[in-house]
mmCIF file of C-alpha atoms in Angstrom:
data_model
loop_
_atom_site.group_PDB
_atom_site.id
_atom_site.type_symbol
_atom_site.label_atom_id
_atom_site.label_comp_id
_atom_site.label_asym_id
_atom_site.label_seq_id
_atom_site.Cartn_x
_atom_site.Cartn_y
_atom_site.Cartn_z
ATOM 1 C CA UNK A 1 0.000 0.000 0.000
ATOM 2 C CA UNK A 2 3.000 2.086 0.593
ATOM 3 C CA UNK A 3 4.529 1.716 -2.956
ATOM 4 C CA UNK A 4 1.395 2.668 -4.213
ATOM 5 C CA UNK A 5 0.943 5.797 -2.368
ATOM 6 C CA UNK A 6 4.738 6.403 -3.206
ATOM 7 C CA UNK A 7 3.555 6.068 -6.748
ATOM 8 C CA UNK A 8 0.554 8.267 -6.690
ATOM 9 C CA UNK A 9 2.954 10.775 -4.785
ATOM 10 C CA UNK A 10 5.148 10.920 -7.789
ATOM 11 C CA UNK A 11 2.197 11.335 -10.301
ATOM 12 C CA UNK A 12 0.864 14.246 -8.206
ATOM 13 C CA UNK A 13 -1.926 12.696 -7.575
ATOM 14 C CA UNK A 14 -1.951 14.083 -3.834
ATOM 15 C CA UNK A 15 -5.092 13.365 -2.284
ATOM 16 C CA UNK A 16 -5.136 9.779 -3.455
ATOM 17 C CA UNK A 17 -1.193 9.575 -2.139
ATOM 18 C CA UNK A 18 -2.430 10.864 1.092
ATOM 19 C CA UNK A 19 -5.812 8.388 1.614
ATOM 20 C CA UNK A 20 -3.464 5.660 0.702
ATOM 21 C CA UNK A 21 -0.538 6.669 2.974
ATOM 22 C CA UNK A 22 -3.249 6.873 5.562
ATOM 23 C CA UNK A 23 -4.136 3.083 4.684
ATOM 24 C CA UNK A 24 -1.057 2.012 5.578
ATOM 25 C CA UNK A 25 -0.960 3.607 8.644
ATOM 26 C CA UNK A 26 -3.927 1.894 9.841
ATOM 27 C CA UNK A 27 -2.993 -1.588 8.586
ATOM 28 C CA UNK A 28 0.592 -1.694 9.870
ATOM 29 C CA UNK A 29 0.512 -0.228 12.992
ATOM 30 C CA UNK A 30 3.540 0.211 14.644
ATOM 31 C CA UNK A 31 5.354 3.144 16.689
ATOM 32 C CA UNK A 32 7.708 3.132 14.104
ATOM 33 C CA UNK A 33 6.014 3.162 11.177
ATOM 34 C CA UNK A 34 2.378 4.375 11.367
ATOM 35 C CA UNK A 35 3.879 8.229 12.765
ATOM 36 C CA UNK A 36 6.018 8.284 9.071
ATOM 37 C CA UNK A 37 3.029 6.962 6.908
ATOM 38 C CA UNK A 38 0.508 9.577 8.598
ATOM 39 C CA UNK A 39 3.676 12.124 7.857
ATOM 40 C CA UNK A 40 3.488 11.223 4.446
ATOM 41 C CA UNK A 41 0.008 11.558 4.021
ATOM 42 C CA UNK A 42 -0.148 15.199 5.965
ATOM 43 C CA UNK A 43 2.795 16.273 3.509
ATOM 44 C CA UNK A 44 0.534 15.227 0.573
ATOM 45 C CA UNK A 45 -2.540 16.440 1.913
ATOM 46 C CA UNK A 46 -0.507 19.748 2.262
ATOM 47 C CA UNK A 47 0.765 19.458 -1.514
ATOM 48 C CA UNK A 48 -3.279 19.437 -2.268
ATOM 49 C CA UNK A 49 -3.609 22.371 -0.928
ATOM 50 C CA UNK A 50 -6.345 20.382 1.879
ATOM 51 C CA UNK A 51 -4.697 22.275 4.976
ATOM 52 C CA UNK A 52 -7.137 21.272 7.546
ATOM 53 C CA UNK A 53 -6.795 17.587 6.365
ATOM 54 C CA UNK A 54 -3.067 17.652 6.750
ATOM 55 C CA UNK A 55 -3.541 19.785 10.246
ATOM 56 C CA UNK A 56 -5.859 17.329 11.045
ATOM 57 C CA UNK A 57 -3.413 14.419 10.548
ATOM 58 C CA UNK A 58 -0.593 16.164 12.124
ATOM 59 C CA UNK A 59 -2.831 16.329 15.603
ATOM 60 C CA UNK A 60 -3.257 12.692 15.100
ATOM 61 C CA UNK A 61 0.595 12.010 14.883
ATOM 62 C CA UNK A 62 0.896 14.245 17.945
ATOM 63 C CA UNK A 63 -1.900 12.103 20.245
ATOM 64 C CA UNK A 64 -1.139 8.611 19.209
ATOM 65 C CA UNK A 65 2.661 8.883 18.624
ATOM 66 C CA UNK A 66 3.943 11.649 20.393
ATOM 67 C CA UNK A 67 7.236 10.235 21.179
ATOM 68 C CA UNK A 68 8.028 8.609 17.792
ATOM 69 C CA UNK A 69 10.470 10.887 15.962
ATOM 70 C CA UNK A 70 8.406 12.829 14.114
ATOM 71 C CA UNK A 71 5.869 13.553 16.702
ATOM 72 C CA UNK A 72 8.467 15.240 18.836
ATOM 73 C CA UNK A 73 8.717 17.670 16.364
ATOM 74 C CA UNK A 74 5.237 17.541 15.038
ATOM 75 C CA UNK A 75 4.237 20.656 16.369
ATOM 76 C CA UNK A 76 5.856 22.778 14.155
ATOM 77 C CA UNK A 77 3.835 21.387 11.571
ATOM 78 C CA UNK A 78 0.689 22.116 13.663
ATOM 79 C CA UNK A 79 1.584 26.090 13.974
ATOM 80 C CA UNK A 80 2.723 26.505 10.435
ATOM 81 C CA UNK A 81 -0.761 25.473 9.482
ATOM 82 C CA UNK A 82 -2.769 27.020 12.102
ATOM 83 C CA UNK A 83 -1.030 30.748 11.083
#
C-alpha cells in the first residue's frame, strides 16, 4: 500500500497519495512506522492544498505517537498550518 501511495505521490496525484498513505498507517501499525506513513500523508494532503486535512493528521501524529520521531517535532507542523 505504501509503494502505491509512493507512486501516486510521484504522479501528483496528492489526495489519493495521502488516503493511501493513511491506509497504511492503519494496517501496519507500529510506533515506528504508522507516525512516518501519517507524515506522508499530511505532507501530501498539504501538496493538495487540503490544509485542515493535513492539520488534522498532524494532531493525530501528535496524540497517538507523540514520542516517535516525528511527533516530537510535530508541532511545528501544527503552527505553520494554524497561522
Amino acid at each position: 500500500i505504501a509503494a502505491i501511495a509512493y507512486s501516486l505521490e510521484e504522479k501528483n496525484q496528492f489526495e489519493e497519495a495521502a488516503a493511501q498513505y493513511r491506509k497504511a498507517a492503519e494496517l501496519m501499525v507500529n510506533k515506528s512506522t504508522s507516525p512516518d506513513f501519517l507524515a506522508d500523508a499530511a505532507r501530501c494532503y498539504e501538496q493538495a492544498n487540503k490544509k485542515e486535512e493535513a492539520l488534522a493528521v498532524y494532531k493525530e501524529i501528535k496524540r497517538k505517537y507523540p514520542t516517535s520521531e516525528f511527533g516530537k517535532n510535530v508541532d511545528k507542523y501544527i503552527a505553520k498550518l494554524s497561522e
